[in-house]
PDB file of C-alpha atoms in Angstrom:
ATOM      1  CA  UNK A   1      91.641-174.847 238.815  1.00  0.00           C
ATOM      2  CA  UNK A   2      91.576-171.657 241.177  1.00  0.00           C
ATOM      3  CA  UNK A   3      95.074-171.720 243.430  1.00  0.00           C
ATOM      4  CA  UNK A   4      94.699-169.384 246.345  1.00  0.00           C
ATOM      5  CA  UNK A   5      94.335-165.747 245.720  1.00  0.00           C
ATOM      6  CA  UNK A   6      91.476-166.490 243.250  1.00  0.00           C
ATOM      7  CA  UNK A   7      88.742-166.882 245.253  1.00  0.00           C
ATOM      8  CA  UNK A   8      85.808-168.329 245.335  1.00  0.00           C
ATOM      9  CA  UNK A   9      82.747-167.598 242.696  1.00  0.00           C
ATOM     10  CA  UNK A  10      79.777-168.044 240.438  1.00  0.00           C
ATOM     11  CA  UNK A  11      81.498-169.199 237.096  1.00  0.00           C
ATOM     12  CA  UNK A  12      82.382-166.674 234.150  1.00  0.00           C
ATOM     13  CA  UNK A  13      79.962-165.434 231.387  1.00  0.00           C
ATOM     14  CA  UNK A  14      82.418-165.907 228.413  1.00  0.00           C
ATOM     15  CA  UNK A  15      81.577-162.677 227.285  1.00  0.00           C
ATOM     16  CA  UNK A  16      85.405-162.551 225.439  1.00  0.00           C
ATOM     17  CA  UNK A  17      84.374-159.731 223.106  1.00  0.00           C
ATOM     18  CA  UNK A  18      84.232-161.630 220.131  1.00  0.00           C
ATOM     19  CA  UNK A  19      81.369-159.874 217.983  1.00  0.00           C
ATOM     20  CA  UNK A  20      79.778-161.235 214.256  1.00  0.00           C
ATOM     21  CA  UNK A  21      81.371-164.624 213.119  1.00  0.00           C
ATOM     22  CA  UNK A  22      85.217-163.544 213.585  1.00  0.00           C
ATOM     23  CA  UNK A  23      86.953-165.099 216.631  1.00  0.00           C
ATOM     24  CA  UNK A  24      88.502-161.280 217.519  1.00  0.00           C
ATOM     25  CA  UNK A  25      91.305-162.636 219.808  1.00  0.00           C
ATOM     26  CA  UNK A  26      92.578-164.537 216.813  1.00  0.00           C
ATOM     27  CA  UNK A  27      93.108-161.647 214.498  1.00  0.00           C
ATOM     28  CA  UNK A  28      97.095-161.708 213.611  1.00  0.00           C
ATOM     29  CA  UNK A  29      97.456-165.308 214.678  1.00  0.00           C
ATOM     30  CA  UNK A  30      97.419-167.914 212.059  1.00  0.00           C
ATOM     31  CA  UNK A  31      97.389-171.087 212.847  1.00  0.00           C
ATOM     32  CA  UNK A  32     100.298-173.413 211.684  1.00  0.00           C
ATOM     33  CA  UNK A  33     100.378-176.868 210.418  1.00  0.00           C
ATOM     34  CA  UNK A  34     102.092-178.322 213.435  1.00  0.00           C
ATOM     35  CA  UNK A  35      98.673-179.999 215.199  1.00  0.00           C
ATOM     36  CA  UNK A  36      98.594-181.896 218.471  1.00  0.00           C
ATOM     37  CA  UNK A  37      96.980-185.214 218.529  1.00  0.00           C
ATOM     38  CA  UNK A  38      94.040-182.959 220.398  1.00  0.00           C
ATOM     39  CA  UNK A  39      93.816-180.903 217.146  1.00  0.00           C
ATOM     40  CA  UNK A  40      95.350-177.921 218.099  1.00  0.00           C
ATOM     41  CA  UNK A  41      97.481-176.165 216.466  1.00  0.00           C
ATOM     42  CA  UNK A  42     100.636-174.380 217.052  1.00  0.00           C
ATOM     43  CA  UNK A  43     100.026-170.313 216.453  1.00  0.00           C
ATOM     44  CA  UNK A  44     102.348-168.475 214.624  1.00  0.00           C
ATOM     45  CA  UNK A  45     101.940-164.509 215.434  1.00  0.00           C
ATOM     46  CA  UNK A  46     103.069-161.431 214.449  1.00  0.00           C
ATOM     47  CA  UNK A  47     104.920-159.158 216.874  1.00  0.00           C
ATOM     48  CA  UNK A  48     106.404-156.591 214.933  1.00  0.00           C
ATOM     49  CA  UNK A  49     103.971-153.619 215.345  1.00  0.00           C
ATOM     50  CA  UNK A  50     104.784-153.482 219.042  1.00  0.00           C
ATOM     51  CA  UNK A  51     108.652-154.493 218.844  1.00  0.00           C
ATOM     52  CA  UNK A  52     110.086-150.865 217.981  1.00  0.00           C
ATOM     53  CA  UNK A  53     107.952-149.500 220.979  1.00  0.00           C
ATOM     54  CA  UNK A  54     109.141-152.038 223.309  1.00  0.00           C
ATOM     55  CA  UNK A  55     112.560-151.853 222.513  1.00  0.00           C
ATOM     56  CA  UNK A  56     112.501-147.873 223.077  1.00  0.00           C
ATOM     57  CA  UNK A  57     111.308-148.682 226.325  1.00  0.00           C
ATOM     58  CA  UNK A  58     114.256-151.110 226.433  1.00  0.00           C
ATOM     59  CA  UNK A  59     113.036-154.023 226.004  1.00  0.00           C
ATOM     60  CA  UNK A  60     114.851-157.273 224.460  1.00  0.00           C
ATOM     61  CA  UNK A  61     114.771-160.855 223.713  1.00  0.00           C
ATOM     62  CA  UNK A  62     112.134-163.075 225.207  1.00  0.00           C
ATOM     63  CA  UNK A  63     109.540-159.767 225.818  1.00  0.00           C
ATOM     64  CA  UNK A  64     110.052-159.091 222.325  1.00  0.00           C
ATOM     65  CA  UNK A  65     107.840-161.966 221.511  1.00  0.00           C
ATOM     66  CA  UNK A  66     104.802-161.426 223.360  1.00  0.00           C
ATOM     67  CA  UNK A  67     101.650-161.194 221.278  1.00  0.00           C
ATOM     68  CA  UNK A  68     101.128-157.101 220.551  1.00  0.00           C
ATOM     69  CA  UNK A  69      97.560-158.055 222.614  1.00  0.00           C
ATOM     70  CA  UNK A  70     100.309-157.737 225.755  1.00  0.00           C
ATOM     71  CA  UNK A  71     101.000-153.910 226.501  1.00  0.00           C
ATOM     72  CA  UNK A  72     103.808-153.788 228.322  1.00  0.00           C
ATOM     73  CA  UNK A  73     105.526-150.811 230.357  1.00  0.00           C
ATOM     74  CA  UNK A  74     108.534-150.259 232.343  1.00  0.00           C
ATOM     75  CA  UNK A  75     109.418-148.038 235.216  1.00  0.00           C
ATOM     76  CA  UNK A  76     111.570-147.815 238.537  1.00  0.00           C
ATOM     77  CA  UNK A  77     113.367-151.474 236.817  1.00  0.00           C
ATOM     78  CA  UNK A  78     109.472-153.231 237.053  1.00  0.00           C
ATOM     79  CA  UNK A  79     108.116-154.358 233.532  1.00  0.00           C
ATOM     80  CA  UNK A  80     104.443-154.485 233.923  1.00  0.00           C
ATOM     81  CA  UNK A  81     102.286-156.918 231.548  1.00  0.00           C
ATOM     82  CA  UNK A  82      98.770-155.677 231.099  1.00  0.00           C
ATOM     83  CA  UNK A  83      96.443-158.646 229.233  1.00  0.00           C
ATOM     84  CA  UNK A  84      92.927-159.622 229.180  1.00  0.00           C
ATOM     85  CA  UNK A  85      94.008-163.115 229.321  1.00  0.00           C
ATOM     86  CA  UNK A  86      92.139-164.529 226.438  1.00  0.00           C
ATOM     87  CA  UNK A  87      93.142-167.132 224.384  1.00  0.00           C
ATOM     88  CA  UNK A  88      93.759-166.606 220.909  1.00  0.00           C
ATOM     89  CA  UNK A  89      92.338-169.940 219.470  1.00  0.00           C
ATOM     90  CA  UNK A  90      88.873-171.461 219.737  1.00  0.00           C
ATOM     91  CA  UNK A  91      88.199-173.319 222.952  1.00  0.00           C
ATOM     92  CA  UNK A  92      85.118-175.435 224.206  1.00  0.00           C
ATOM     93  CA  UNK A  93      85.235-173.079 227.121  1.00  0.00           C
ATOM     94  CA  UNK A  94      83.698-169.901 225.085  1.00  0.00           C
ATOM     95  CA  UNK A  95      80.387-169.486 224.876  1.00  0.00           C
ATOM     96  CA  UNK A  96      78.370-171.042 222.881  1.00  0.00           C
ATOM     97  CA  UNK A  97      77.057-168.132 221.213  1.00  0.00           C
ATOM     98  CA  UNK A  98      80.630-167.140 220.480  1.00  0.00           C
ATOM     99  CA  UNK A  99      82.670-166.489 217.467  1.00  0.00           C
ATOM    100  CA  UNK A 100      85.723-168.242 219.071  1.00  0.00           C
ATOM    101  CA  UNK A 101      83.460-171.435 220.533  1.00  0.00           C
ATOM    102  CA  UNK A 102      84.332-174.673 219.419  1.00  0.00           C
ATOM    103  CA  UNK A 103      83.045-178.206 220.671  1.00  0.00           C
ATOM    104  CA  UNK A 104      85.607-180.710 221.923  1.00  0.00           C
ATOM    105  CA  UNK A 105      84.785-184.044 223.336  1.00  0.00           C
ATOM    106  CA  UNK A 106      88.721-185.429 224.166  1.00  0.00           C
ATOM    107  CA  UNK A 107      88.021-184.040 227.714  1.00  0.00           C
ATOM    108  CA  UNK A 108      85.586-183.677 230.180  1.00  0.00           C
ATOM    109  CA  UNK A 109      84.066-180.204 230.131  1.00  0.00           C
ATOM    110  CA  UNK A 110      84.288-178.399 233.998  1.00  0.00           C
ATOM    111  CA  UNK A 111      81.818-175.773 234.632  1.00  0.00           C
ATOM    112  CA  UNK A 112      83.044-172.744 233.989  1.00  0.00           C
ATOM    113  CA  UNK A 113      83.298-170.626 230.889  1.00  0.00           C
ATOM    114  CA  UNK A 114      86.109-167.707 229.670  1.00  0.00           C
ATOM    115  CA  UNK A 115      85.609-164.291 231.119  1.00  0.00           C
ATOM    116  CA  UNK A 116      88.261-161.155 229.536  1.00  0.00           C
ATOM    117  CA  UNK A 117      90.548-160.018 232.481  1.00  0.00           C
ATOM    118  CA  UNK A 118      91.863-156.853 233.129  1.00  0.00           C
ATOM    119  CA  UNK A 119      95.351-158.204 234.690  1.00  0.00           C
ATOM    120  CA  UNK A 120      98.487-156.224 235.369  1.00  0.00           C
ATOM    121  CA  UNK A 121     101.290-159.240 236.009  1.00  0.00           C
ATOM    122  CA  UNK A 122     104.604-157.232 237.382  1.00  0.00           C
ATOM    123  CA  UNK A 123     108.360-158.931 236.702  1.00  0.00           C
ATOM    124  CA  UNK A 124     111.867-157.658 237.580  1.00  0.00           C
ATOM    125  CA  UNK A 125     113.332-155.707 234.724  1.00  0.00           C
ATOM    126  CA  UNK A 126     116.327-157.262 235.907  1.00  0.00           C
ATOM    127  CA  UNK A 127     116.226-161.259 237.095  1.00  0.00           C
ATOM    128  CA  UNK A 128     118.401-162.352 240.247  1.00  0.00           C
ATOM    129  CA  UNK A 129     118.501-165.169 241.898  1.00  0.00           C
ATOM    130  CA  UNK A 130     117.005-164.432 245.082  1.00  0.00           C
ATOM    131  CA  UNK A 131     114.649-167.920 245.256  1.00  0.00           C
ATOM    132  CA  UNK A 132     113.876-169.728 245.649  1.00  0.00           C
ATOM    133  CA  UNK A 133     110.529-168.480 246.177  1.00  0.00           C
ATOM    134  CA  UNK A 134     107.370-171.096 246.600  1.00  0.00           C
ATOM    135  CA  UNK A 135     104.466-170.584 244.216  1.00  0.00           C
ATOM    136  CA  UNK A 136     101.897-171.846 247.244  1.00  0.00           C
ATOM    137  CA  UNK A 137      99.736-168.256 247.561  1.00  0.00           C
ATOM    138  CA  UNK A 138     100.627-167.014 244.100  1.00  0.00           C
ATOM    139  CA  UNK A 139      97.865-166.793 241.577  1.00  0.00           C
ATOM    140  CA  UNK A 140      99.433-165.773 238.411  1.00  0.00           C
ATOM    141  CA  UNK A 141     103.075-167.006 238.020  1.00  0.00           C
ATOM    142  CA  UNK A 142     103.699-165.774 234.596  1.00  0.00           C
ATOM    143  CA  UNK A 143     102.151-165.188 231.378  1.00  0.00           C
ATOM    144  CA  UNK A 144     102.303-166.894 228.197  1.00  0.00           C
ATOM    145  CA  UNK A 145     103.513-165.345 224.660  1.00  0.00           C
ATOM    146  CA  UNK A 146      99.807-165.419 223.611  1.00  0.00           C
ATOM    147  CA  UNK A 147      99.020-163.247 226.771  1.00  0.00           C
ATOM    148  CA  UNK A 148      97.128-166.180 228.280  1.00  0.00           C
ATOM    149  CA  UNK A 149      97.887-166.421 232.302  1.00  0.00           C
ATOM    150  CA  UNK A 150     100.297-169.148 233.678  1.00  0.00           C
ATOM    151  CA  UNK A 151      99.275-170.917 237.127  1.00  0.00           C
ATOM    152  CA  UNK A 152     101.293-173.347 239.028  1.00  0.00           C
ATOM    153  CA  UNK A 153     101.659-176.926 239.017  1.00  0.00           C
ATOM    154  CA  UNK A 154      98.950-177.616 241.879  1.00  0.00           C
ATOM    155  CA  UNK A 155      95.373-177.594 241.885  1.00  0.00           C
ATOM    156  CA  UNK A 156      93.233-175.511 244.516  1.00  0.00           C
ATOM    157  CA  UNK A 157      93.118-177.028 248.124  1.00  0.00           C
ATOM    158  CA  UNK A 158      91.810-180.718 247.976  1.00  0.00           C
ATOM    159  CA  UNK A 159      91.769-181.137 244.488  1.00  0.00           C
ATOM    160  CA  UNK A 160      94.384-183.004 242.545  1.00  0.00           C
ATOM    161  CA  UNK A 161      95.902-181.664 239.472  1.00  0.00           C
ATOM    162  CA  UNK A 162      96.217-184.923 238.075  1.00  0.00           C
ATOM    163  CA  UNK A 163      92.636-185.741 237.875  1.00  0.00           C
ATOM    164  CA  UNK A 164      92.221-181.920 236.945  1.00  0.00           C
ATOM    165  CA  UNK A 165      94.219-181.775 233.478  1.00  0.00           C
ATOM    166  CA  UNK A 166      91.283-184.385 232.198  1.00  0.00           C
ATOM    167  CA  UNK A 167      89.270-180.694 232.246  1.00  0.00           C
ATOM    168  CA  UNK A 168      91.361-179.379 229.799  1.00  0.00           C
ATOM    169  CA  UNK A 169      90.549-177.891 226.483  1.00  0.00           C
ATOM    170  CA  UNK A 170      92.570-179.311 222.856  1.00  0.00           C
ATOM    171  CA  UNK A 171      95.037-176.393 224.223  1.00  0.00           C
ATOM    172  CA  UNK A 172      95.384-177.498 227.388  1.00  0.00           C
ATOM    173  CA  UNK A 173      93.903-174.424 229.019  1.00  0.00           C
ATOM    174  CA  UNK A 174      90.926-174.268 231.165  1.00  0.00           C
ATOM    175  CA  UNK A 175      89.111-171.440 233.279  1.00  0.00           C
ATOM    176  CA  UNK A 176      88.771-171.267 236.777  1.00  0.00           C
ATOM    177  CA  UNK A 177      85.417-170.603 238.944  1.00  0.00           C
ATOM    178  CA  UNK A 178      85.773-166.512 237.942  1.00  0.00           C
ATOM    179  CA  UNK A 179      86.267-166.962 234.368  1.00  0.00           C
ATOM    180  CA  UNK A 180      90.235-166.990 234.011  1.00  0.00           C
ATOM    181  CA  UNK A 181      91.558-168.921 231.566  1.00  0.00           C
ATOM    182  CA  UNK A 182      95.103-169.896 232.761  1.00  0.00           C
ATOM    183  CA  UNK A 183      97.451-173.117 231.988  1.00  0.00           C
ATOM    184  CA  UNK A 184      99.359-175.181 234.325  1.00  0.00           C
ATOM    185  CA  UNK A 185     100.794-177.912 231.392  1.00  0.00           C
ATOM    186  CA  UNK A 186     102.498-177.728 228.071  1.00  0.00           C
ATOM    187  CA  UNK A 187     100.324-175.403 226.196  1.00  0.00           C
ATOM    188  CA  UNK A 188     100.225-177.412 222.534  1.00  0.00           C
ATOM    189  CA  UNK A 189      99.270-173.805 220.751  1.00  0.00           C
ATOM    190  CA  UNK A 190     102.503-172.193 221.748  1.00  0.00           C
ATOM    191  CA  UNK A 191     104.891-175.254 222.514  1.00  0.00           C
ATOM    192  CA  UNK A 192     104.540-179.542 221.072  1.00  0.00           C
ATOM    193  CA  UNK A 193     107.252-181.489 222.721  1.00  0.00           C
ATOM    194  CA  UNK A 194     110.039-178.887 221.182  1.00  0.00           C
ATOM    195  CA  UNK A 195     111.858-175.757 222.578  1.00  0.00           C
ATOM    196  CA  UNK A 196     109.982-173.135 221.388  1.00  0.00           C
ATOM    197  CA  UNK A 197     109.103-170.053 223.632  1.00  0.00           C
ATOM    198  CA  UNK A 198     106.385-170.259 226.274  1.00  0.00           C
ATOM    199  CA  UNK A 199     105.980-166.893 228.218  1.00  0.00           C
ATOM    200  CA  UNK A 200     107.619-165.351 231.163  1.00  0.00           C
ATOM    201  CA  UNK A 201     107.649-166.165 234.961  1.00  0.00           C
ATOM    202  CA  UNK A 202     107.188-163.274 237.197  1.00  0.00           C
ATOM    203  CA  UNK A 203     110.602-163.549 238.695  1.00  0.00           C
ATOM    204  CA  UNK A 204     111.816-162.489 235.069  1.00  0.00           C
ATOM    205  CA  UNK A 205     113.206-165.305 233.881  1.00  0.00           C
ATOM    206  CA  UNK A 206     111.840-167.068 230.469  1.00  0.00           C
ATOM    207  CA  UNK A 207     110.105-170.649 230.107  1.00  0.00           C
ATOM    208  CA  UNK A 208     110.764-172.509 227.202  1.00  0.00           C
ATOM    209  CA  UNK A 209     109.358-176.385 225.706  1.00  0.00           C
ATOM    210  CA  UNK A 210     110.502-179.239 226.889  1.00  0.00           C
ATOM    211  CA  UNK A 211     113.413-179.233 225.167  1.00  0.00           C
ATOM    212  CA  UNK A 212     116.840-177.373 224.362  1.00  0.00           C
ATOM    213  CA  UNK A 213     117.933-175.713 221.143  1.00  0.00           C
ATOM    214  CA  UNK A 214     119.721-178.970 219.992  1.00  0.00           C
ATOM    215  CA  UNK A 215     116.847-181.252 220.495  1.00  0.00           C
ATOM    216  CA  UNK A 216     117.522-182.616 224.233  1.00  0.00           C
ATOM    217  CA  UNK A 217     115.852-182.985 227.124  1.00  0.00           C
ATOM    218  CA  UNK A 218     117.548-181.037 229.391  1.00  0.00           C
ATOM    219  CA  UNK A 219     118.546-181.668 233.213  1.00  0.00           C
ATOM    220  CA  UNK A 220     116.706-179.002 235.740  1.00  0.00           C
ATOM    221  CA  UNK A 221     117.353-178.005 238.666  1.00  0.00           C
ATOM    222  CA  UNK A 222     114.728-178.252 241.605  1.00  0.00           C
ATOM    223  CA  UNK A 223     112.818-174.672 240.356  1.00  0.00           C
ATOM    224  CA  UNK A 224     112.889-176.441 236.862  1.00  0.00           C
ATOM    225  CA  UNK A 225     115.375-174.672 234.802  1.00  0.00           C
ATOM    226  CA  UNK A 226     118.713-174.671 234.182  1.00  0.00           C
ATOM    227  CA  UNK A 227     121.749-172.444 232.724  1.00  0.00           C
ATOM    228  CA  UNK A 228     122.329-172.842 228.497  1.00  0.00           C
ATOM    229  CA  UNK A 229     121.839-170.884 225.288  1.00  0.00           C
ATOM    230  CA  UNK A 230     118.292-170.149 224.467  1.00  0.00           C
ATOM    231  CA  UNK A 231     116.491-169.098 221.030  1.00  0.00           C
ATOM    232  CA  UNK A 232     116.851-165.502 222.543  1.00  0.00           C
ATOM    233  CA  UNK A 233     120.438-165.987 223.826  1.00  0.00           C
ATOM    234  CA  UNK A 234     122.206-168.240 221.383  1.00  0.00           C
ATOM    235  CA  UNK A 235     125.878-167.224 222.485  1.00  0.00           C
ATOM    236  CA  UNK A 236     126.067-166.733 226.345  1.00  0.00           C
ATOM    237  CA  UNK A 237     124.257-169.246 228.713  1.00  0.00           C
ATOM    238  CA  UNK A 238     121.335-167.850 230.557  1.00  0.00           C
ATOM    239  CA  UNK A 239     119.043-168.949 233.204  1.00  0.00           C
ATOM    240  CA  UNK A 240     115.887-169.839 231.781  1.00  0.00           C
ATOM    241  CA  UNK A 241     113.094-172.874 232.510  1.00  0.00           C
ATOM    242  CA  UNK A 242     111.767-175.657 230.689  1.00  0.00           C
ATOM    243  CA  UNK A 243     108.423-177.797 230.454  1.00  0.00           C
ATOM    244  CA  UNK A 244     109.049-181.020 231.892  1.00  0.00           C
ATOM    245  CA  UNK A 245     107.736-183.738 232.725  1.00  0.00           C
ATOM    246  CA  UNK A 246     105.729-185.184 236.281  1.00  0.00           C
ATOM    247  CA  UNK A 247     104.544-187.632 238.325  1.00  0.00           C
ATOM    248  CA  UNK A 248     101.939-187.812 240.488  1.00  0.00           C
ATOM    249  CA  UNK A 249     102.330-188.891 244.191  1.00  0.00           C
ATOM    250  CA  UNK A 250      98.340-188.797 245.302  1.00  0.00           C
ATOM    251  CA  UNK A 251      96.819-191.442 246.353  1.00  0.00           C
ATOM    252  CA  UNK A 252      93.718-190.964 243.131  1.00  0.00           C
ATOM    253  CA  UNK A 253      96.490-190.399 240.258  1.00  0.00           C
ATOM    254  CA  UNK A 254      99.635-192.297 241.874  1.00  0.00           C
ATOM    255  CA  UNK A 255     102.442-192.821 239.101  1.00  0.00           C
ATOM    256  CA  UNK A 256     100.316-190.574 236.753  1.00  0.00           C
ATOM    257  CA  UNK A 257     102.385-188.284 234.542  1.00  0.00           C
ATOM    258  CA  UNK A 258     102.124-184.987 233.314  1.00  0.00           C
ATOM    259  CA  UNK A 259     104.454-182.198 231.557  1.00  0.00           C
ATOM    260  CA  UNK A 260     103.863-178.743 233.629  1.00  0.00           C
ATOM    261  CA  UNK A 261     104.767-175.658 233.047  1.00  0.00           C
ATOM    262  CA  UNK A 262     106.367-175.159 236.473  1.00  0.00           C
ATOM    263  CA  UNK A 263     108.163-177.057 239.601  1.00  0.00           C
ATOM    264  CA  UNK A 264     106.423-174.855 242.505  1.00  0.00           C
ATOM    265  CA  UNK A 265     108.700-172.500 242.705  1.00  0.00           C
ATOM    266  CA  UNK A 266     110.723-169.597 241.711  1.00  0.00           C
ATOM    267  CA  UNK A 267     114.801-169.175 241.240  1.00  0.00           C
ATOM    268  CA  UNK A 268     114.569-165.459 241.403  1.00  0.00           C
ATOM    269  CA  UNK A 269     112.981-163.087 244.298  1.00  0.00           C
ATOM    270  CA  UNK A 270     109.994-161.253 242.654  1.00  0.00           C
ATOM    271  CA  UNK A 271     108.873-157.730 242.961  1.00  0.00           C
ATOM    272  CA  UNK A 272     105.495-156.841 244.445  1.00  0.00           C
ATOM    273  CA  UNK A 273     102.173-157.283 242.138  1.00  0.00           C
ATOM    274  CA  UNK A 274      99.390-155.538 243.852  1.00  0.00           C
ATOM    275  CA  UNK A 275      96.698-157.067 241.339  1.00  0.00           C
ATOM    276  CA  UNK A 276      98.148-160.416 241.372  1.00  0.00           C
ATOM    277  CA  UNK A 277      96.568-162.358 244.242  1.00  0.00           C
ATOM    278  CA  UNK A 278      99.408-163.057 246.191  1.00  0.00           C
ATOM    279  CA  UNK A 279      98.776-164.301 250.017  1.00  0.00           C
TER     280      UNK A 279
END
C-alpha cells in the first residue's frame, strides 16, 4: 500500500539489479532453518565488515546490526540511512525474468512489481521523548535490519489494511504503485513470533518481535513499546517497541487480526527527512 507522501503512479519495473542466475541482494545472507508456515525463512547476515566503520563514527547497539547493504552516516547528532530498499530474499514481486523471482500462490498477487530505491531515511542520533508524533503523512517510518523500508499500520486513503495484508508476499512485504517494497506486519525473514531485532523507527528508537528477551508478551504503551532490557541493552532498561498484535475495526475486516509493526505513532519527536515524504 502507498500511505501519503508516495504518490500516485504507473507500477515499478523490478529492475532490482540482480544480473545471471544469482539473486545479488542475497549475497551475505543465508537463510536459516527457522521457516514460517509461508516458507520463508528467517535470514541470518553478516554485519561485521561495516561494524568497525560504524562504530568510529560512533555508532552502537541496535545500528550495529543493520545489513552492511545500509550505509549509514552521522553528522550535526542526525544518523542518516541510505538503502535501495530491496529485499534480500526471493519474492513473487520480482520480475519474472529475475534472479531473485520466485512464485508464491498463499496470497493474492497486487499489481505492482520491486523497483531499487535510492532512499536517505534520517533518525535522531540521540532519542527523546518528544511524541508522541502521528505517523498519518509519513511515508517511511523506519527501516528494517535487512534495509527493507518500514510503513505504518494503515493502508492508503480508502483502502483497508486488513484486506491489504492478503497482498503480501511469504515475507510479508509487498510494493507499492512506484515500486517500493516496504512492510507494515511482522516481517517472518527477520522476526517469527520471537524477540529478535526488526529495524529502527525514525524517532531513533529500536523495534523488536513480538516478544521480550524472556519469552513474554510484553504490555505497550499506546505508541507500542515499552521500557525493559533488550538484546542490545541487557542491563539497563531502554525504550524500545515491539510487534504486536491488532484488530480490525472496519466495517470489511471487523474483528480481523493482525501483528504490525507499528501503533500509528511515534514516542520520540523526529528530526527533518527531506527525501522522506513527509506532509
Amino acid at each position: 500500500g502507498g500511505p501519503p507522501g508516495i504518490g500516485a503512479g504507473p507500477g515499478g519495473t523490478g529492475d532490482s539489479g540482480s544480473t545471471g542466475s544469482q539473486c545479488a541482494p542475497a549475497a551475505g545472507a543465508t537463510a536459516s532453518t527457522t521457516v514460517s508456515d509461508s516458507g520463508c525463512a528467517i535470514i541470518e547476515r553478516d554485519t561485521s565488515a561495516c561494524q568497525a566503520d560504524r562504530e568510529a563514527a560512533g555508532l552502537s547497539g541496535p545500528w550495529l546490526d543493520l545489513t552492511c547493504r545500509v550505509s549509514l552516516s552521522v553528522a550535526d547528532g542526525v544518523i542518516t540511512a541510505e538503502t535501495d530498499g530491496l529485499p534480500d530474499y526471493k519474492s513473487n514481486y520480482y520480475n519474472d525474468d529475475d534472479a531473485c523471482h520466485t512464485d508464491y500462490t498463499g496470497a493474492i498477487q497486487n499489481p505492482n512489481l520491486i523497483s531499487p530505491l535510492d532512499q536517505a531515511v534520517t533518525f535522531p542520533l540521540a532519542p527523546n521523548e518528544g511524541g508522541p508524533v502521528s505517523m498519518g503523512g509519513k511515508a517511511f517510518v523506519g527501516i528494517a535490519a535487512n534495509g527493507v523500508v518500514i510503513f505504518a499500520n494503515f493502508a492508503a486513503p480508502q483502502d483497508d489494511i486488513y484486506q491489504e495484508k492478503e497482498t503480501f508476499d511469504a515475507c510479508a512485504g509487498h510494493p507499492e504503485n512506484q515500486g517500493v517494497y516496504h512492510y507494515h506486519a511482522e516481517p517472518f525473514s527477520l522476526t517469527q513470533d520471537d524477540g529478535r531485532f526488526v529495524g529502527m523507527m525514525r524517532d531513533g528508537y529500536p523495534v523488536y518481535g513480538r516478544r521480550d528477551a524472556d519469552g513474554s508478551l510484553p504490555t505497550l504503551d499506546t505508541n507500542g513499546g515499552h521500557t525493559g532490557t533488550t538484546p542490545h541493552s541487557t542491563a539497563t532498561p531502554v525504550y524500545h517497541y515491539h510487534v504486536h498484535e491488532q484488530t480490525s475495526t472496519g466495517e470489511a475486516t471487523l474483528g480481523q487480526t493482525a501483528w504490525f509493526i507499528t501503533s500509528g505513532s511515534f514516542r520520540g519527536s523526529l528530526v527533518d527527512c527531506p527525501t522522506c515524504g513527509d506532509r
